[in-house]
PDB file of C-alpha atoms in Angstrom:
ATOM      1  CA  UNK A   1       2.368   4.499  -3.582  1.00 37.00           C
ATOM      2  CA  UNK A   2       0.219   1.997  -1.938  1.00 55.00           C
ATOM      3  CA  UNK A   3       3.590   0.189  -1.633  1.00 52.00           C
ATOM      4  CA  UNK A   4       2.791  -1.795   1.505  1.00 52.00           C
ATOM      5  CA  UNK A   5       0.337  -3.482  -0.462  1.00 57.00           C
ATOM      6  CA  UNK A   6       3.006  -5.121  -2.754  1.00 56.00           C
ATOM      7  CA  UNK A   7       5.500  -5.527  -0.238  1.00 56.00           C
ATOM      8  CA  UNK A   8       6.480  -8.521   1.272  1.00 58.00           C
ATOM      9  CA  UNK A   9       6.668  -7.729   4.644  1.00 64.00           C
ATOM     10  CA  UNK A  10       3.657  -7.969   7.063  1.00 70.00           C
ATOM     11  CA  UNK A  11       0.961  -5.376   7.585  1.00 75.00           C
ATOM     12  CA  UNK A  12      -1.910  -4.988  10.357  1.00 76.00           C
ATOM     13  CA  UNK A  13      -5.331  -4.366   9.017  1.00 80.00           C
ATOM     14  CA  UNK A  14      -7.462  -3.117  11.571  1.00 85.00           C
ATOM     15  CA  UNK A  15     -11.232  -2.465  11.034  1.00 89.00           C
ATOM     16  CA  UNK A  16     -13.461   0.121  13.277  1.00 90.00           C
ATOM     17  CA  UNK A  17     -16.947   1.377  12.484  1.00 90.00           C
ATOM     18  CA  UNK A  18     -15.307   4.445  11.159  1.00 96.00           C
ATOM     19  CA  UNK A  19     -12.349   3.149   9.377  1.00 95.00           C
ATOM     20  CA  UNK A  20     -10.239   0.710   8.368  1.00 94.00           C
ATOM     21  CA  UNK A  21      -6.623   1.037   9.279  1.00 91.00           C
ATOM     22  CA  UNK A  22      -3.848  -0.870   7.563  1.00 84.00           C
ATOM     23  CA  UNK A  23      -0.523  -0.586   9.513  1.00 79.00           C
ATOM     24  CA  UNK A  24       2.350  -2.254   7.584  1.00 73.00           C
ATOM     25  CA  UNK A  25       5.823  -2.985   9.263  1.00 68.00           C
ATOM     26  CA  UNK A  26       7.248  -0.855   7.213  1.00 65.00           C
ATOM     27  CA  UNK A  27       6.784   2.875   7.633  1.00 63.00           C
ATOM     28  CA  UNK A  28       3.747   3.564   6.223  1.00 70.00           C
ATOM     29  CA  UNK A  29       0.459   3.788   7.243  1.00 81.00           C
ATOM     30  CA  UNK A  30      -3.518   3.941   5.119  1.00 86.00           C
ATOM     31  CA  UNK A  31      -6.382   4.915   6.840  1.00 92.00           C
ATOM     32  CA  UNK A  32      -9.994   4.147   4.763  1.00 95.00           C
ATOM     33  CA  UNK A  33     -12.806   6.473   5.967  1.00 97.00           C
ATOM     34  CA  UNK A  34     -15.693   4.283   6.367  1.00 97.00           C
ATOM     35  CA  UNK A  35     -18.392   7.042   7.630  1.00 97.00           C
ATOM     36  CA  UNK A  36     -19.563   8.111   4.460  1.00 96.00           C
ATOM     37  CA  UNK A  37     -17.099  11.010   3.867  1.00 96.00           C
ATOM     38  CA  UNK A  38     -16.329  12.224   0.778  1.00 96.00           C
ATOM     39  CA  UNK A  39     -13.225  13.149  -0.605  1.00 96.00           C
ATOM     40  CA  UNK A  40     -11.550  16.072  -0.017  1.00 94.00           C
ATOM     41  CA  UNK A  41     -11.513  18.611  -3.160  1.00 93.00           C
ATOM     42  CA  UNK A  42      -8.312  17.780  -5.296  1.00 90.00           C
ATOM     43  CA  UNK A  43      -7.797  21.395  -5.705  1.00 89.00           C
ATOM     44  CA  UNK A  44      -6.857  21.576  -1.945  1.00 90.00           C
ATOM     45  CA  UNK A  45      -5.345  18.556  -1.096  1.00 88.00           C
ATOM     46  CA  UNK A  46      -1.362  17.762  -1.290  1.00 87.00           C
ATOM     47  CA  UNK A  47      -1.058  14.692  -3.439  1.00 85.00           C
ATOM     48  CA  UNK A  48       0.859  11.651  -1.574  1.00 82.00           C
ATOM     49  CA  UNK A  49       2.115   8.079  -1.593  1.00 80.00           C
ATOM     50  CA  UNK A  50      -1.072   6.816   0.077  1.00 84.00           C
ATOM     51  CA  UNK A  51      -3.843   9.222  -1.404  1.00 88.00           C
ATOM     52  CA  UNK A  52      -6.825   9.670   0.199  1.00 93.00           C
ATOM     53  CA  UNK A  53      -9.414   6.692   0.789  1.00 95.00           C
ATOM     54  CA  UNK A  54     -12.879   6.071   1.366  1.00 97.00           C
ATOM     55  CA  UNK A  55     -14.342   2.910   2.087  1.00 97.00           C
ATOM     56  CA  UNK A  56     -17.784   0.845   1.720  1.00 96.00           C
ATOM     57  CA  UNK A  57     -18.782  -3.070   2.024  1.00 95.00           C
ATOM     58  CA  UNK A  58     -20.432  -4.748  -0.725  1.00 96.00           C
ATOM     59  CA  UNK A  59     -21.858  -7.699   0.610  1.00 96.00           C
ATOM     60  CA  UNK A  60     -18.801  -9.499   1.909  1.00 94.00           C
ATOM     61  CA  UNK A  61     -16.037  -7.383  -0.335  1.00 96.00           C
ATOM     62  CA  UNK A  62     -14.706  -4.137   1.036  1.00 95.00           C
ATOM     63  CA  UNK A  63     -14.499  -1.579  -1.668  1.00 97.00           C
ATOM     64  CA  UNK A  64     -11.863   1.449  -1.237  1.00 96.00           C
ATOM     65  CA  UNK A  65     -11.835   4.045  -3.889  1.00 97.00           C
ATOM     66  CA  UNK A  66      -8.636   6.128  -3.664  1.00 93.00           C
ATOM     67  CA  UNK A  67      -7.502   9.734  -5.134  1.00 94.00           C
ATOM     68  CA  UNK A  68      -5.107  12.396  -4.666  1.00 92.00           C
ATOM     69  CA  UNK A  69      -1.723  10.453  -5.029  1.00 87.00           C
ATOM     70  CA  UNK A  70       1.444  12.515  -5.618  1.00 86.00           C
ATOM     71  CA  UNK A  71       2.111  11.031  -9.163  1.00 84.00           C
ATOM     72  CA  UNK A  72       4.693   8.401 -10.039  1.00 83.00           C
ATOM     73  CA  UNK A  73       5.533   4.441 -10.347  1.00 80.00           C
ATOM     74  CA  UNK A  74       2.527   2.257  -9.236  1.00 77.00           C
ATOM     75  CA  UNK A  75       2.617  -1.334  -7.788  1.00 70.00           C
ATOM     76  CA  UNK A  76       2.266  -3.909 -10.318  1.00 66.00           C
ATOM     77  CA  UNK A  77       3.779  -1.927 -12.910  1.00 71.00           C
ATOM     78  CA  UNK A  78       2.331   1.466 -14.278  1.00 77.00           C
ATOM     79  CA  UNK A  79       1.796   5.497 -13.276  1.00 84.00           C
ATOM     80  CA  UNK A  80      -0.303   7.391 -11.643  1.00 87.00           C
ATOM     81  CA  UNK A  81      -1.437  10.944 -11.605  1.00 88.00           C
ATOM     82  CA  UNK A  82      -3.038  13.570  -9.442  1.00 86.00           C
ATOM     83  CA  UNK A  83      -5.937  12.392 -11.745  1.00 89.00           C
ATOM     84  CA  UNK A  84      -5.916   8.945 -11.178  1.00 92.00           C
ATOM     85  CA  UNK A  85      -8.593   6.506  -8.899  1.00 95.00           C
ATOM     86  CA  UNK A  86      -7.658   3.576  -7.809  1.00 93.00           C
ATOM     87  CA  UNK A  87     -10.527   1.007  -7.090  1.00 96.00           C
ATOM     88  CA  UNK A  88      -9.895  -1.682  -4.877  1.00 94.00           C
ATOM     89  CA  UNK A  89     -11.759  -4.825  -3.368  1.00 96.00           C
ATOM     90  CA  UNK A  90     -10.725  -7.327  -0.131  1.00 94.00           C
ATOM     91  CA  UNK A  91     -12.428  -9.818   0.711  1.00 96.00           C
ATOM     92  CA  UNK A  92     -11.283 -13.235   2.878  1.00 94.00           C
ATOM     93  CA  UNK A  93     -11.368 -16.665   0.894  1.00 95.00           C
ATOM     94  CA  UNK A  94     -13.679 -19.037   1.868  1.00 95.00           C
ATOM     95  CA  UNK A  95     -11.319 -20.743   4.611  1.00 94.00           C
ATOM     96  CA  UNK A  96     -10.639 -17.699   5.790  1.00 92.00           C
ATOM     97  CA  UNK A  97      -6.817 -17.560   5.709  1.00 92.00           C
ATOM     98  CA  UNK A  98      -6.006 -15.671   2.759  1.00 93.00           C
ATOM     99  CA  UNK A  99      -6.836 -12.042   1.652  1.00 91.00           C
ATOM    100  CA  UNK A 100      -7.746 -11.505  -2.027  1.00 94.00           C
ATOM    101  CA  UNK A 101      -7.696  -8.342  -2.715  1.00 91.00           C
ATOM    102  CA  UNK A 102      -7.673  -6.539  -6.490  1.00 93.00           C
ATOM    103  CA  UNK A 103      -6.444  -3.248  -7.554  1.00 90.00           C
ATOM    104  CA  UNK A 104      -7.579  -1.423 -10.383  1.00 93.00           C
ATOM    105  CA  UNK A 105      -5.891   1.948 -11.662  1.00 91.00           C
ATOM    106  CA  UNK A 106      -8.182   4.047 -13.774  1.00 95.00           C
ATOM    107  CA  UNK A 107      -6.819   7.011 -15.455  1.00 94.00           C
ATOM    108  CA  UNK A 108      -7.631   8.108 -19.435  1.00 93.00           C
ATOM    109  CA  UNK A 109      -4.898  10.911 -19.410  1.00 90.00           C
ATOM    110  CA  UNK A 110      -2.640   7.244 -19.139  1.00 90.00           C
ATOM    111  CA  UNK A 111      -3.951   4.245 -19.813  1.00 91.00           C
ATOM    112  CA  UNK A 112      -6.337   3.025 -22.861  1.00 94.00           C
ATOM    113  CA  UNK A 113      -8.470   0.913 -20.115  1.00 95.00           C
ATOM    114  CA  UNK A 114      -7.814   0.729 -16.829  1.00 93.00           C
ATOM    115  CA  UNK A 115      -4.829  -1.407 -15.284  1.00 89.00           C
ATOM    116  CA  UNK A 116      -5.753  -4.315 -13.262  1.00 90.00           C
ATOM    117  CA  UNK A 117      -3.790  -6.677 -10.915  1.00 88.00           C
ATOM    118  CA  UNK A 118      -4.670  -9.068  -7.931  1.00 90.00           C
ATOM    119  CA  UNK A 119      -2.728 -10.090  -4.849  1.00 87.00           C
ATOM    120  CA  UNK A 120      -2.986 -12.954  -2.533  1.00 88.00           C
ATOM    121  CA  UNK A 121      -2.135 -12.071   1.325  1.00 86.00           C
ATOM    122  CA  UNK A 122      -1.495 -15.232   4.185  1.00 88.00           C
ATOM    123  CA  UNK A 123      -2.905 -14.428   7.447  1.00 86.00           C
ATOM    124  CA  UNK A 124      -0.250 -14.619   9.851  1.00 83.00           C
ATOM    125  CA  UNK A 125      -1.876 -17.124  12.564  1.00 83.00           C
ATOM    126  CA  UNK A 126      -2.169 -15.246  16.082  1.00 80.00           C
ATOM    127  CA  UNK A 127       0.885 -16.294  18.033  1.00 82.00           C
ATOM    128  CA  UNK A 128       3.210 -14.791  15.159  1.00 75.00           C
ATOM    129  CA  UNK A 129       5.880 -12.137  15.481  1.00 68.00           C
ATOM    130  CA  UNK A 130       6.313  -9.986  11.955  1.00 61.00           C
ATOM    131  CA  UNK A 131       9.661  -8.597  12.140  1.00 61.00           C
ATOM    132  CA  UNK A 132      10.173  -4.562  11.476  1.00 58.00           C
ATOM    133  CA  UNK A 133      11.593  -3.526   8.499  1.00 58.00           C
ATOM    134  CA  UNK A 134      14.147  -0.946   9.118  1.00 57.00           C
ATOM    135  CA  UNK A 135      17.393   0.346   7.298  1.00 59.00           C
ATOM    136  CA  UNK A 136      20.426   1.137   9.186  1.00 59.00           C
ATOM    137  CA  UNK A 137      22.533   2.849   7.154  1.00 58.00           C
ATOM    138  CA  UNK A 138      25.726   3.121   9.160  1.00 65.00           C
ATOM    139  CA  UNK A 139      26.436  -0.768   8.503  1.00 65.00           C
ATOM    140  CA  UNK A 140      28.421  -1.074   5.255  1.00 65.00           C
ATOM    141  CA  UNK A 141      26.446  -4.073   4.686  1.00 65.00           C
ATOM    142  CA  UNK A 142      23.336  -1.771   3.544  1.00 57.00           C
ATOM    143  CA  UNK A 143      25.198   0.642   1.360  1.00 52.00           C
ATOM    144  CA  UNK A 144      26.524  -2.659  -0.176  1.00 58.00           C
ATOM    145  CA  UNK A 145      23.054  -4.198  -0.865  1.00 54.00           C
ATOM    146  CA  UNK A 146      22.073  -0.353  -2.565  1.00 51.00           C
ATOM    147  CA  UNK A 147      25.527  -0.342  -4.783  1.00 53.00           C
ATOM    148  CA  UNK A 148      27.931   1.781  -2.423  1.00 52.00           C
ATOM    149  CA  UNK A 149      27.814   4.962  -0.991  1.00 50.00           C
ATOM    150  CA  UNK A 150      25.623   7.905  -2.496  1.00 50.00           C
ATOM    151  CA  UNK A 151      28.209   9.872  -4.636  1.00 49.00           C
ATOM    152  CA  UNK A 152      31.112   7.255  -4.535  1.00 49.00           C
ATOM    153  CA  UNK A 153      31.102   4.363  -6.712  1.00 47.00           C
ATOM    154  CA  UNK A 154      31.144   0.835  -4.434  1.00 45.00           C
ATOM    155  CA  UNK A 155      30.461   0.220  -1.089  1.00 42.00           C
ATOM    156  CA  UNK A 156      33.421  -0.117   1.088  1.00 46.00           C
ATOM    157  CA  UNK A 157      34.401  -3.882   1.969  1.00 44.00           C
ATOM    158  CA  UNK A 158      32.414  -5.188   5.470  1.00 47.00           C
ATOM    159  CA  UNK A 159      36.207  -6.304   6.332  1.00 46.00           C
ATOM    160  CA  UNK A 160      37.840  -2.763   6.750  1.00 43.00           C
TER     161      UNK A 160
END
């Protein structure tokens, strides 16, 4: 799911008068409809990892409702259905160098209120490089750091 928003490497967030696009290094991409759209009707989308989002500012705070996620494990612990919403709010900190942003998970067929969690992002001052995240899985090294090769038991030694 919105897993770029709990990882730890960087992501872009670039805002249009249309939409809001947040780019993250690694391969994943949201884009937040900001022209008044509504969603799509569930019964013909294809849930996925990102869902579908539609965004709004109120007063400083942008507010994205999302739906339409595939199902599964959530950030900050938790599921989600094709049912569930996902409410969240951004907005700067006073000096301007971090992003608060909540996330609330609503859902009755799972939860008994919804699920709430907040994250603190660093702006990344202008003159810094974020480094891609990438996986190459011909170095031993990364089978290692996953626990060995898919239907073997360990990873091979980095010395043979």
């Amino acid at each position: 799911f919105i897993n770029l928003m709990q990882h730890s490497s960087a992501f872009h967030l670039v805002q249009q008068k249309d939409e809001v696009v947040l780019v993250g290094e690694m391969p994943m991409t949201r884009r937040i409809f900001m022209d008044g759209r509504k969603h799509p009707e569930m019964s013909t989308w294809e849930g996925s990892g990102v869902g579908h989002s539609i965004g709004r500012y109120d007063g400083d705070a942008l507010v994205v409702e999302t739906v339409g996620f595939a199902g599964g494990g959530i950030p900050g612990g938790g599921r989600a259905s094709r049912e569930t919403v996902l409410t969240e709010r951004f907005r700067l900190t006073p000096d301007g160098k971090m992003l608060h942003a909540t996330m609330t998970w609503d859902d009755p067929k799972i939860y008994q209120k919804p699920h709430a969690y907040e994250f603190f992002y660093q702006k990344m001052p202008d003159d810094a490089y974020a480094f891609e995240e990438w996986c190459d899985m011909s170095d031993p090294r990364q089978y290692e750091a996953l626990g060995g090769y898919p239907g073997r038991g360990g990873a091979p030694s980095p010395n043979r």
